[in-house]
Structures are given as C-alpha cells and as structure tokens.
Amino acid sequence: MSRRTGQLHLNAFLKPPGEYLAAWRHPDTEAGAGVDIREVLSFARTAERAAFDAVFLADLVGVPFASEDVLSRVSVVNDSFEPTTLLAALAAGTSRIGLIATASTSYNEPYHVARTFASLDHISGGRAGWNVVTSLNDAEAQNFGLAAHLDHATRYDRAEEFHDVVTGLWDSFEDDAFRHDQSSGVYFDPAKLHALNHEGRHLKVAGPLNIARPPQGHPVVVQAGASEAGKNLASRVADVIFSGIRDLGRAQEFYAEIKERAAAHGRDPDHLKVLPALSVVTAPTESEARDKLARLTELLPPQVALADLSYWLGGFDLSASPLDGPLPELPVSNQSHTAQQQIYEDARRDNLTIRDLVRRVANDDRTITGTPQQIADHIEEWFHGRAADGFNVIFPYLPGTLDDFAELVIPELRRRGLFRTHYTGRTLRDHLGLPRPSRRS
Amino acid sequence: MSRRTGQLHLNAFLKPPGEYLAAWRHPDTEAGAGVDIREVLSFARTAERAAFDAVFLADLVGVPFASEDVLSRVSVVNDSFEPTTLLAALAAGTSRIGLIATASTSYNEPYHVARTFASLDHISGGRAGWNVVTSLNDAEAQNFGLAAHLDHATRYDRAEEFHDVVTGLWDSFEDDAFRHDQSSGVYFDPAKLHALNHEGRHLKVAGPLNIARPPQGHPVVVQAGASEAGKNLASRVADVIFSGIRDLGRAQEFYAEIKERAAAHGRDPDHLKVLPALSVVTAPTESEARDKLARLTELLPPQVALADLSYWLGGFDLSASPLDGPLPELPVSNQSHTAQQQIYEDARRDNLTIRDLVRRVANDDRTITGTPQQIADHIEEWFHGRAADGFNVIFPYLPGTLDDFAELVIPELRRRGLFRTHYTGRTLRDHLGLPRPSRRS
C-alpha cells in the first residue's frame, strides 16, 4: 500500500441526540437535543475546536415509520430542526467550520434551494455545502401532494436537472458584477447579470437569482448516490461523495471507480473527495469501548430494530416472518436500491437470519469500536489504501462519542500527520482543498 | 378622541441598506448591506436595544423590474438574504426581539413553510412570526414553472387553504406529547400525535410535521391583504395586520372594519393588532429633518422613479406617456388591487400628473418628516384615534433613520407613556399581548 501525502478530511455528522435510534435513552444524552439550539451549537463548537472540515446535517421531509408503537420510541425522525435554519443559526455561533445541510431535489423548488444555500454561504462567509438527495419515502411524498415517491429513474433525472438549475442560478451575477458606485448610481453592471431561462424536462426557471454570487462561487456540493444513476451524478457534479460502504475491498473499488468516472467527465479526480461513513465508539481501552457500545445497544427495543430493517428494505413488513428464518423474497422496491441490495447480498453471503440482519442493520455492526489507536489504524488503512479521502464521522450518541473522538482519536491522527491541527483557510472549499469554480459561460 | 390605555407596538421593517430605492447611494449607508450579516445584525441589535416588538423582513422570490437600466441602479431587489436563513442567524445574535419573515403561499409547499417557521420558533425561543403573502409578480411566477402569477381570487383561495395547512401541521403534536422517558423508552405519547390528512382544492398534505409544537403554539401570523379577500383572510387568521394606508380617516375606517370583522369571526378584536406602515425621517429640528430627506431623494434617478410607479400600477409601461399629462386608462391588472386603486384614486382626487405621481409613489410623500415631537404627535393621534395599534416603522436608509428613531422618537414615546422601556415577556406573543393559541381539536 503506497502511502499518500496530504491529509484526510473529516465531517461531523450531527443528528442530535445521536445517530443510534435509541441514543435519546442514553443517560449521558439530553433526550430533547433535536430541538435544543444550545445543545446543537455546543456540538458544532466541539467539532470546530477539533478542526473538522464541516458539520453535516441529514434530513427527511416527513416521518417514515408506519407504526405508532415504533414511532413513539424514537426521537430523530419526529423532533429535529429544519436543517437550513439550523445551519444559519450555527453559522452565527461558529467562525470556521463548514456547514453542510441536506435538501431534497424531489419536493423542492430549485429557486428556493439556490437562494437558501447562497444566503447561507453569504451569512457564513463561504462555509456552506448542499447535500443533494432524492427522496425515497412515501411518507415524504404524501406531504407534497403525491401518493408515492417518484421512481428511481425519474428522481435522478430530476436531480440532475435540479442541480444544473441551482448552480446556474448561483451564477446569475458575475463575481465582479457589483460596483456599488454611489456617485454614478450604478449598483451593478447590467452586462454581468445573466438570466438562466431554463426550460427542461422537469423544470422551468427564468432567474436571475436575487442575490450576489456566493463567496465560494458555488457552495460545496455533496452527493451520496451509489446506484448507476447516483454514481453518474456524483462523479459529474459533486465535490464530495458520501458512501455507506463498510468493506475495505469494496470501498477501494468504489473509490477507484468514482475517481475514474470523474476523470471521464473531464474533472481532476482529486477535486471529488470520497468520504465514507464511519461510526465510532472509542475509549482508552478496547474493553471500555465495547462496554460503552453495549450500554447503548441494550437500549434499543426489539420492535424498533425490526422496523428499522423493514425501512431499509423499502418498507416491507417483516412482522409475519420468523425472526430466526431467512429473509423472504421481497418485491422489488422503488426505494434506495443500494441499501436494499447490500442487505440482500450480506444475507446470502453470510447465510443470515432476520434476527442477524436486525442486529447488523440497527445495532452495532456498522460501528467501529476500539482504542484511539485502533480507530486511527482503521482510518489510516482506508486513507492510505485509497478507499477514502476522509470520513463522515457518525456519532452514535451525543455529545459522548463526539467528545471521545475529538479528545482521543483526533490527537492520535495528528500525531500520525493525518489531520490538521488548525484551520488554514476561511471557506469550506479551502478546508477541503477544492478550487473555487468559475462561472459557466 | 378618547384616550386609550395600554401601549403601542412597533416593528422595525428591515430592508438593508434602506427602503428607499436609492438608499444605497446615501454616503452614510453601506451599499452592500443587503448581504452583509454584520450590518444586518447590528440593525437588529439596535432595534432590540430600543425594545421594538420585532424586526420584519419583506420578500420577493424574483427580480421584478424589466429594464436592465433600471435594475442596475437599485439594490434591494437584486441582492438580499433569503429571509428565513437571515432570521435564524439574527435569532442567534439577539435574545428578546421578535423575528418576522415573509413567505409566499403562492410558490411554496406548506410542509416546508410550517417546518421552517416551527424551527425558527424553537431556535429563537418563541420569537418567530410568519408574514403570509400571495405573490403578484410575473417575474416571480417565472421562477417556479409558470408563465404568469395566479389570478387574485385563486391566490387568496390558495392562501386561505395554505394557512390552515401550516397551522394544522404546527399542531401535529400536542404540547405535552413529548415524555422523553429514558427508562421506559417512551419518547412521546402516540395518542398525542395527530396526522393532518388534509385534502383540499389546492393542497394535499398528510403530515405529521417532524418537529414538536412551536414554543408559541403558533408563530405569530401577519397578513397585509387589503382587498375584500385579503381583509377576510386577515380578520379570520392574522395576529397582526399590516396596512399601507396613509390617510387618518381611511385608516380609522379600516381599523374599525377589521376589528368588526375579527369579532364577526368570533375573535377578540384586541387579538388582531392593526399596524400601518410608517416611514420616518426625523431630526432635532424640522428643517434638519427636511434637509435629511432632501439629501436622500435627490439620489433617485428619474428612470427608477418612473419604473417604480409602473411597478405599482401592475407593470404597465408608462414610458410613452407624457410626464406632465394625466395617468392613461390602464388595463385592469391581476396584481395588487389595492395599491393600484389607491394610486388611481389619489390621481383623480388631486388631479395629479404622472410626474406628481412618480414623486408621490417613489419619493417622499409617504415619509413623515419632522421633529421627534411631531413624529410622536402623529403616532399618538393615530393610536388614540383608533387608526392603529402601533406601526411597522419603515427606515428610508440604514442605519441612519433607525438610529434617529431609536435615539429621538422612542424616548419621546416613552415620556408620553406610549411605549415600553424594556421587554417584560420572552416571546413575540408576549410583546404583542397575544394569547398562546391552543391546538385545534
């Protein structure tokens, strides 16, 4: 494995009171942290002190669980801030860390999305990022006048067009359009304003956007697609690709493929950062770390765990299937192909029962547990092994696992020369080592 | 005129660098303040130190002027923050003042609007307000897939339904739904969650909203309609009605009518606050105040003034009509009926030329100029004369006219016992003397 020069990138995935569905039950969390701005701001400040590249906010525009019994036992999906207003508040309470929020291309208008993220970029002095997602829950669709979510091909087709409209709107004004010449009365040079006049398959948007070009030119674009359409979109337009792959070999293949695809689109492959998810529980000794995780996972009620597996299988109801039997053949779902396929492949390869899968999906199998040295070894192996340019670090419960990562793992990464000791740039593009895009002409 | 007990309410209408179209040319403004968060935050803090009820952000979702020559000479429409992200940032930088932002019912989804304002209410600890508007520019419509804006009846019909969906979504969870019981694992009581399942003429929204009921129950609802449909909507649902009436007699009639209409809807008329616009330029002496205004109005280029009149007349092109002749008969427009009608009535009654109207609409006739005592007399006359429960104070340029109002007029109002010396409540509803609404059952 050839060692890489350069440093890795780390985003802090903030889902208060934690990613784990039972995180809110942990005695060291504040159960209502999802709508407590002081709590969320303190998490962002911890991440900033540790010099993370960005905080990252996932999102759903609806409540995805069907059963009230399950729903009433989880926190995140029910009770969280809207991400762009949250980021604006975090922008005011931080000064250097990047701020990435999710906005769906399925049930939004590109004019609003372009404007909101341009605003965030101006408010934060160039620290905004947009995580471009397509929405895949019927519960979300039903909040926007539809009976079911869009099929996979349509939502990626719309996402491609939506992205191009948003970035086109960001380019409404040239960078030096604004003259602010009080004496002559010329506010901007009209030759440097460009309406978009977009008319496509899904969208018709005239423009121009009513705000100056963002400080970063374009806020950082993040994408997580792993299907053929998703990989194509990400390699064409994304600055950061977020993946859920947990196997090193597969992550290396994915990494190589994405970089090749970026090059095929005429891009510098180094300008598309591959950041897999990394869920971490750490402690000074391995047994302490395992105890920490065990104290968390014992809090998850079995019906919630089963519902979570159903959710990742496209909403298929598993309650009639024996827990110790194999996964039944499910109808092909319209939902996230990749997650579903990965579960099926795992189940077949390892001959897993539904009970095994429940544990794997909802519990601990996707969390790396160990000493700071072990975590750093894992990170280093993936980084130097060209499986990752860094990670979206996922915190099972907050602030505990974030504090541990910041206090234990980050110093170890620094000792190994893998991570910055302080910010050297001002914008999220600076942190990520990405160029400022020029206007499309 | 019977004197009223109680105090008046004042909102600070923030449109940096000022409401006046040429404000950015004033040597005491920062021309680019529209996207300078430090500037806007300093204005909000000035308003908070003066104990204004709220800051108020108007909005357009597009650029309304047709001619590039005109457009390139104005600031606000081209280069401003998106209002909800701005309010979230202001929430983080202030602690007591209310925060009202405009969101259109014409080109938004109610789920997003409900969620955004619920989030703002949680972020700010109960200080959010939603100014409910319908959009009336074709330039806005064209950013959302349409060729022209909706006709007046349709957009009000949609606004009524949109409002009811948003407030219904705010009521998704009962106030005491969240138990956060870590030991039993009950996050909320499922009997206290209510899906909306709305299916109406314009909208189909299942709900529930994925956030707890806002601290204020419902963020404060502001409406500015003055047509029959607008007055009906405002008197049925608004907490605050914003009007542009400048004549005392007409304002008194409007005030009486609105209070009667609120009563007819079964409401306490005191729970609908009537706040007309009040644009103020003040100085210790009358001649200084007049000079201040003159120094501002001389900055407005004539083509911008004429375009502004055209805009208020529904986009009708006046460039072929003689400036010293009367207003031609215009086709009936789909746009804001009220503004148009008022201009026509003024023109007929006072026998005004186009040049007169340009001056009246774009320049100084809507700004009250005088000493702090004269301004306070005007305010007192309207307040005790039951033409107003307070005002949306408009600042021709910022920070100058806001600083003057805070330093000169507010102390005079306090000496007269008309305005608070400090905040006594925590929420915007507290400041306005409005009850916290209970859930609709």
Short mmCIF file of N, CA and C in Angstrom, two decimals, chain A residues 140-253:
data_model
loop_
_atom_site.label_atom_id
_atom_site.label_comp_id
_atom_site.label_asym_id
_atom_site.label_seq_id
_atom_site.Cartn_x
_atom_site.Cartn_y
_atom_site.Cartn_z
N GLU A 140 -42.82 10.93 2.86
CA GLU A 140 -42.40 12.25 2.42
C GLU A 140 -43.28 12.71 1.25
N ALA A 141 -43.44 11.85 0.26
CA ALA A 141 -44.24 12.21 -0.92
C ALA A 141 -45.62 12.72 -0.51
N GLN A 142 -46.18 12.07 0.50
CA GLN A 142 -47.55 12.41 0.91
C GLN A 142 -47.66 13.75 1.61
N ASN A 143 -46.54 14.34 1.94
CA ASN A 143 -46.58 15.71 2.46
C ASN A 143 -46.53 16.75 1.34
N PHE A 144 -46.39 16.27 0.10
CA PHE A 144 -46.23 17.19 -1.03
C PHE A 144 -47.19 16.84 -2.17
N GLY A 145 -48.38 16.38 -1.79
CA GLY A 145 -49.43 16.20 -2.78
C GLY A 145 -49.39 14.92 -3.59
N LEU A 146 -48.40 14.05 -3.30
CA LEU A 146 -48.27 12.83 -4.09
C LEU A 146 -48.65 11.62 -3.24
N ALA A 147 -49.04 10.54 -3.91
CA ALA A 147 -49.39 9.33 -3.18
C ALA A 147 -48.14 8.52 -2.84
N ALA A 148 -47.16 8.51 -3.74
CA ALA A 148 -45.95 7.71 -3.54
C ALA A 148 -44.77 8.50 -4.07
N HIS A 149 -43.57 8.09 -3.65
CA HIS A 149 -42.39 8.81 -4.12
C HIS A 149 -42.12 8.51 -5.58
N LEU A 150 -41.33 9.36 -6.21
CA LEU A 150 -41.01 9.20 -7.62
C LEU A 150 -40.19 7.94 -7.83
N ASP A 151 -40.30 7.33 -9.01
CA ASP A 151 -39.48 6.15 -9.27
C ASP A 151 -38.02 6.56 -9.41
N HIS A 152 -37.14 5.58 -9.27
CA HIS A 152 -35.70 5.84 -9.17
C HIS A 152 -35.17 6.64 -10.37
N ALA A 153 -35.55 6.23 -11.57
CA ALA A 153 -35.03 6.91 -12.77
C ALA A 153 -35.52 8.35 -12.83
N THR A 154 -36.79 8.56 -12.55
CA THR A 154 -37.34 9.92 -12.62
C THR A 154 -36.69 10.81 -11.59
N ARG A 155 -36.49 10.28 -10.35
CA ARG A 155 -35.95 11.20 -9.36
C ARG A 155 -34.50 11.53 -9.63
N TYR A 156 -33.74 10.63 -10.24
CA TYR A 156 -32.36 11.00 -10.60
C TYR A 156 -32.32 11.92 -11.82
N ASP A 157 -33.23 11.71 -12.75
CA ASP A 157 -33.31 12.61 -13.90
C ASP A 157 -33.64 14.02 -13.43
N ARG A 158 -34.60 14.11 -12.51
CA ARG A 158 -34.95 15.41 -11.96
C ARG A 158 -33.78 16.00 -11.15
N ALA A 159 -33.08 15.14 -10.40
CA ALA A 159 -31.96 15.61 -9.58
C ALA A 159 -30.86 16.22 -10.45
N GLU A 160 -30.57 15.59 -11.58
CA GLU A 160 -29.54 16.12 -12.50
C GLU A 160 -29.94 17.52 -12.97
N GLU A 161 -31.19 17.62 -13.42
CA GLU A 161 -31.66 18.91 -13.94
C GLU A 161 -31.72 19.95 -12.82
N PHE A 162 -32.18 19.51 -11.66
CA PHE A 162 -32.33 20.39 -10.50
C PHE A 162 -30.96 20.97 -10.11
N HIS A 163 -29.95 20.09 -10.04
CA HIS A 163 -28.60 20.55 -9.71
C HIS A 163 -28.13 21.60 -10.71
N ASP A 164 -28.35 21.35 -11.99
CA ASP A 164 -27.85 22.27 -13.01
C ASP A 164 -28.57 23.61 -12.92
N VAL A 165 -29.87 23.59 -12.55
CA VAL A 165 -30.60 24.85 -12.39
C VAL A 165 -30.06 25.61 -11.18
N VAL A 166 -29.85 24.91 -10.08
CA VAL A 166 -29.36 25.57 -8.87
C VAL A 166 -27.99 26.21 -9.12
N THR A 167 -27.07 25.46 -9.70
CA THR A 167 -25.73 26.04 -9.93
C THR A 167 -25.81 27.15 -10.98
N GLY A 168 -26.69 27.00 -11.96
CA GLY A 168 -26.90 28.07 -12.94
C GLY A 168 -27.41 29.34 -12.26
N LEU A 169 -28.32 29.19 -11.31
CA LEU A 169 -28.85 30.35 -10.60
C LEU A 169 -27.76 31.01 -9.73
N TRP A 170 -26.89 30.19 -9.13
CA TRP A 170 -25.79 30.77 -8.36
C TRP A 170 -24.92 31.66 -9.24
N ASP A 171 -24.87 31.34 -10.54
CA ASP A 171 -24.05 32.10 -11.48
C ASP A 171 -24.80 33.27 -12.10
N SER A 172 -25.95 33.66 -11.54
CA SER A 172 -26.73 34.76 -12.14
C SER A 172 -25.90 36.02 -12.30
N PHE A 173 -25.17 36.37 -11.25
CA PHE A 173 -24.28 37.54 -11.32
C PHE A 173 -22.84 37.08 -11.47
N GLU A 174 -22.07 37.76 -12.30
CA GLU A 174 -20.63 37.51 -12.32
C GLU A 174 -20.03 38.00 -11.01
N ASP A 175 -18.84 37.47 -10.69
CA ASP A 175 -18.23 37.79 -9.39
C ASP A 175 -18.01 39.29 -9.21
N ASP A 176 -17.66 39.95 -10.30
CA ASP A 176 -17.36 41.39 -10.17
C ASP A 176 -18.50 42.24 -10.71
N ALA A 177 -19.73 41.70 -10.68
CA ALA A 177 -20.87 42.46 -11.22
C ALA A 177 -21.21 43.69 -10.38
N PHE A 178 -21.01 43.58 -9.07
CA PHE A 178 -21.47 44.66 -8.19
C PHE A 178 -20.43 45.76 -8.06
N ARG A 179 -20.84 46.95 -8.46
CA ARG A 179 -19.91 48.08 -8.43
C ARG A 179 -20.16 48.97 -7.21
N HIS A 180 -21.43 49.04 -6.79
CA HIS A 180 -21.77 49.86 -5.61
C HIS A 180 -21.23 51.28 -5.77
N ASP A 181 -21.36 51.82 -6.95
CA ASP A 181 -20.79 53.14 -7.22
C ASP A 181 -21.81 54.21 -6.82
N GLN A 182 -21.66 54.70 -5.60
CA GLN A 182 -22.65 55.64 -5.07
C GLN A 182 -22.73 56.92 -5.88
N SER A 183 -21.59 57.38 -6.40
CA SER A 183 -21.64 58.68 -7.10
C SER A 183 -22.30 58.57 -8.47
N SER A 184 -21.97 57.54 -9.26
CA SER A 184 -22.60 57.44 -10.59
C SER A 184 -23.98 56.80 -10.51
N GLY A 185 -24.27 56.11 -9.41
CA GLY A 185 -25.58 55.46 -9.28
C GLY A 185 -25.66 54.08 -9.91
N VAL A 186 -24.51 53.52 -10.29
CA VAL A 186 -24.51 52.16 -10.87
C VAL A 186 -24.30 51.15 -9.74
N TYR A 187 -25.35 50.38 -9.43
CA TYR A 187 -25.23 49.37 -8.37
C TYR A 187 -24.50 48.14 -8.91
N PHE A 188 -24.93 47.71 -10.09
CA PHE A 188 -24.16 46.63 -10.73
C PHE A 188 -24.11 46.87 -12.22
N ASP A 189 -23.19 46.17 -12.86
CA ASP A 189 -23.02 46.28 -14.29
C ASP A 189 -24.03 45.34 -14.97
N PRO A 190 -25.01 45.90 -15.70
CA PRO A 190 -26.05 45.02 -16.26
C PRO A 190 -25.51 43.97 -17.22
N ALA A 191 -24.35 44.22 -17.83
CA ALA A 191 -23.77 43.21 -18.73
C ALA A 191 -23.29 41.98 -17.94
N LYS A 192 -23.19 42.11 -16.62
CA LYS A 192 -22.70 41.00 -15.80
C LYS A 192 -23.80 40.28 -15.03
N LEU A 193 -25.03 40.53 -15.46
CA LEU A 193 -26.17 39.79 -14.92
C LEU A 193 -26.70 38.88 -16.02
N HIS A 194 -26.94 37.61 -15.70
CA HIS A 194 -27.37 36.65 -16.70
C HIS A 194 -28.59 35.88 -16.21
N ALA A 195 -29.71 36.09 -16.88
CA ALA A 195 -30.89 35.28 -16.56
C ALA A 195 -30.60 33.85 -17.02
N LEU A 196 -31.26 32.89 -16.40
CA LEU A 196 -30.99 31.50 -16.73
C LEU A 196 -31.86 31.03 -17.90
N ASN A 197 -33.14 31.38 -17.84
CA ASN A 197 -34.11 30.96 -18.86
C ASN A 197 -34.05 29.47 -19.15
N HIS A 198 -34.06 28.70 -18.09
CA HIS A 198 -34.01 27.24 -18.22
C HIS A 198 -35.39 26.67 -18.53
N GLU A 199 -35.46 25.81 -19.54
CA GLU A 199 -36.68 25.03 -19.80
C GLU A 199 -36.26 23.61 -20.07
N GLY A 200 -36.54 22.73 -19.12
CA GLY A 200 -36.10 21.34 -19.28
C GLY A 200 -37.25 20.38 -19.11
N ARG A 201 -36.93 19.13 -18.91
CA ARG A 201 -37.96 18.10 -18.81
C ARG A 201 -38.81 18.26 -17.57
N HIS A 202 -38.15 18.66 -16.46
CA HIS A 202 -38.87 18.72 -15.18
C HIS A 202 -39.09 20.13 -14.69
N LEU A 203 -38.30 21.06 -15.14
CA LEU A 203 -38.25 22.39 -14.51
C LEU A 203 -38.21 23.50 -15.54
N LYS A 204 -38.84 24.60 -15.16
CA LYS A 204 -38.83 25.80 -16.00
C LYS A 204 -38.55 26.98 -15.07
N VAL A 205 -37.37 27.55 -15.18
CA VAL A 205 -36.93 28.57 -14.22
C VAL A 205 -36.24 29.70 -14.97
N ALA A 206 -36.79 30.91 -14.85
CA ALA A 206 -36.26 32.04 -15.61
C ALA A 206 -35.00 32.63 -14.96
N GLY A 207 -35.02 32.82 -13.63
CA GLY A 207 -33.95 33.57 -12.99
C GLY A 207 -34.06 35.04 -13.34
N PRO A 208 -33.12 35.89 -12.99
CA PRO A 208 -31.92 35.58 -12.21
C PRO A 208 -32.23 35.39 -10.73
N LEU A 209 -31.26 34.85 -10.00
CA LEU A 209 -31.36 34.78 -8.55
C LEU A 209 -31.15 36.18 -7.99
N ASN A 210 -31.87 36.49 -6.90
CA ASN A 210 -31.81 37.86 -6.37
C ASN A 210 -30.78 38.02 -5.24
N ILE A 211 -29.61 37.45 -5.48
CA ILE A 211 -28.51 37.60 -4.51
C ILE A 211 -27.19 37.43 -5.26
N ALA A 212 -26.16 38.11 -4.77
CA ALA A 212 -24.84 38.06 -5.40
C ALA A 212 -24.31 36.63 -5.42
N ARG A 213 -23.38 36.39 -6.33
CA ARG A 213 -22.75 35.07 -6.41
C ARG A 213 -22.18 34.71 -5.04
N PRO A 214 -22.35 33.45 -4.60
CA PRO A 214 -21.87 33.07 -3.26
C PRO A 214 -20.36 33.26 -3.13
N PRO A 215 -19.91 33.51 -1.89
CA PRO A 215 -18.46 33.68 -1.65
C PRO A 215 -17.63 32.53 -2.21
N GLN A 216 -18.14 31.30 -2.12
CA GLN A 216 -17.39 30.15 -2.66
C GLN A 216 -17.62 29.97 -4.16
N GLY A 217 -18.31 30.87 -4.80
CA GLY A 217 -18.72 30.65 -6.19
C GLY A 217 -19.93 29.75 -6.18
N HIS A 218 -19.72 28.51 -5.89
CA HIS A 218 -20.80 27.56 -5.58
C HIS A 218 -20.53 26.99 -4.19
N PRO A 219 -21.55 26.98 -3.32
CA PRO A 219 -21.40 26.18 -2.10
C PRO A 219 -20.97 24.76 -2.48
N VAL A 220 -20.27 24.10 -1.58
CA VAL A 220 -19.79 22.73 -1.83
C VAL A 220 -20.99 21.81 -2.09
N VAL A 221 -20.88 20.97 -3.12
CA VAL A 221 -21.96 20.05 -3.48
C VAL A 221 -21.59 18.63 -3.03
N VAL A 222 -22.46 18.05 -2.23
CA VAL A 222 -22.26 16.71 -1.69
C VAL A 222 -23.32 15.80 -2.29
N GLN A 223 -22.95 14.56 -2.59
CA GLN A 223 -23.92 13.62 -3.13
C GLN A 223 -23.60 12.24 -2.57
N ALA A 224 -24.64 11.43 -2.41
CA ALA A 224 -24.42 10.11 -1.80
C ALA A 224 -24.91 8.97 -2.67
N GLY A 225 -25.27 9.23 -3.88
CA GLY A 225 -25.81 8.18 -4.73
C GLY A 225 -24.80 7.07 -4.94
N ALA A 226 -25.26 5.84 -4.94
CA ALA A 226 -24.36 4.71 -5.14
C ALA A 226 -24.90 3.79 -6.23
N SER A 227 -26.09 4.07 -6.72
CA SER A 227 -26.62 3.36 -7.88
C SER A 227 -25.90 3.89 -9.13
N GLU A 228 -26.15 3.28 -10.28
CA GLU A 228 -25.53 3.76 -11.52
C GLU A 228 -25.85 5.25 -11.74
N ALA A 229 -27.12 5.59 -11.60
CA ALA A 229 -27.52 6.99 -11.81
C ALA A 229 -26.88 7.89 -10.76
N GLY A 230 -26.82 7.39 -9.52
CA GLY A 230 -26.24 8.19 -8.44
C GLY A 230 -24.76 8.41 -8.65
N LYS A 231 -24.04 7.35 -9.05
CA LYS A 231 -22.60 7.50 -9.27
C LYS A 231 -22.33 8.43 -10.45
N ASN A 232 -23.19 8.37 -11.44
CA ASN A 232 -23.01 9.25 -12.59
C ASN A 232 -23.19 10.70 -12.20
N LEU A 233 -24.25 10.96 -11.43
CA LEU A 233 -24.50 12.33 -10.97
C LEU A 233 -23.33 12.82 -10.11
N ALA A 234 -22.94 11.99 -9.12
CA ALA A 234 -21.89 12.41 -8.19
C ALA A 234 -20.58 12.68 -8.93
N SER A 235 -20.22 11.80 -9.85
CA SER A 235 -18.91 11.97 -10.49
C SER A 235 -18.92 13.14 -11.47
N ARG A 236 -20.10 13.51 -11.96
CA ARG A 236 -20.19 14.67 -12.84
C ARG A 236 -20.16 15.98 -12.06
N VAL A 237 -20.89 16.04 -10.92
CA VAL A 237 -21.11 17.35 -10.30
C VAL A 237 -20.63 17.49 -8.85
N ALA A 238 -20.45 16.40 -8.12
CA ALA A 238 -20.22 16.55 -6.68
C ALA A 238 -18.78 16.96 -6.37
N ASP A 239 -18.62 17.68 -5.27
CA ASP A 239 -17.31 17.97 -4.70
C ASP A 239 -16.94 16.91 -3.67
N VAL A 240 -17.98 16.34 -3.05
CA VAL A 240 -17.80 15.32 -2.02
C VAL A 240 -18.80 14.21 -2.29
N ILE A 241 -18.34 12.96 -2.24
CA ILE A 241 -19.28 11.85 -2.31
C ILE A 241 -19.23 11.08 -1.00
N PHE A 242 -20.41 10.85 -0.48
CA PHE A 242 -20.61 10.24 0.83
C PHE A 242 -21.08 8.82 0.55
N SER A 243 -20.37 7.82 1.06
CA SER A 243 -20.81 6.45 0.81
C SER A 243 -20.99 5.69 2.11
N GLY A 244 -21.80 4.65 2.04
CA GLY A 244 -22.07 3.84 3.23
C GLY A 244 -21.32 2.52 3.22
N ILE A 245 -20.38 2.35 2.31
CA ILE A 245 -19.69 1.07 2.18
C ILE A 245 -18.84 0.79 3.41
N ARG A 246 -18.93 -0.46 3.91
CA ARG A 246 -18.19 -0.78 5.14
C ARG A 246 -17.05 -1.77 4.92
N ASP A 247 -17.01 -2.36 3.71
CA ASP A 247 -15.98 -3.36 3.41
C ASP A 247 -14.82 -2.67 2.68
N LEU A 248 -13.59 -2.91 3.17
CA LEU A 248 -12.44 -2.20 2.60
C LEU A 248 -12.27 -2.46 1.11
N GLY A 249 -12.36 -3.72 0.72
CA GLY A 249 -12.16 -4.05 -0.69
C GLY A 249 -13.19 -3.37 -1.58
N ARG A 250 -14.43 -3.43 -1.14
CA ARG A 250 -15.47 -2.77 -1.94
C ARG A 250 -15.29 -1.26 -1.94
N ALA A 251 -14.85 -0.71 -0.83
CA ALA A 251 -14.62 0.74 -0.76
C ALA A 251 -13.50 1.15 -1.70
N GLN A 252 -12.47 0.29 -1.81
CA GLN A 252 -11.37 0.61 -2.74
C GLN A 252 -11.84 0.57 -4.19
N GLU A 253 -12.67 -0.43 -4.50
CA GLU A 253 -13.21 -0.50 -5.87
C GLU A 253 -14.06 0.74 -6.17
#
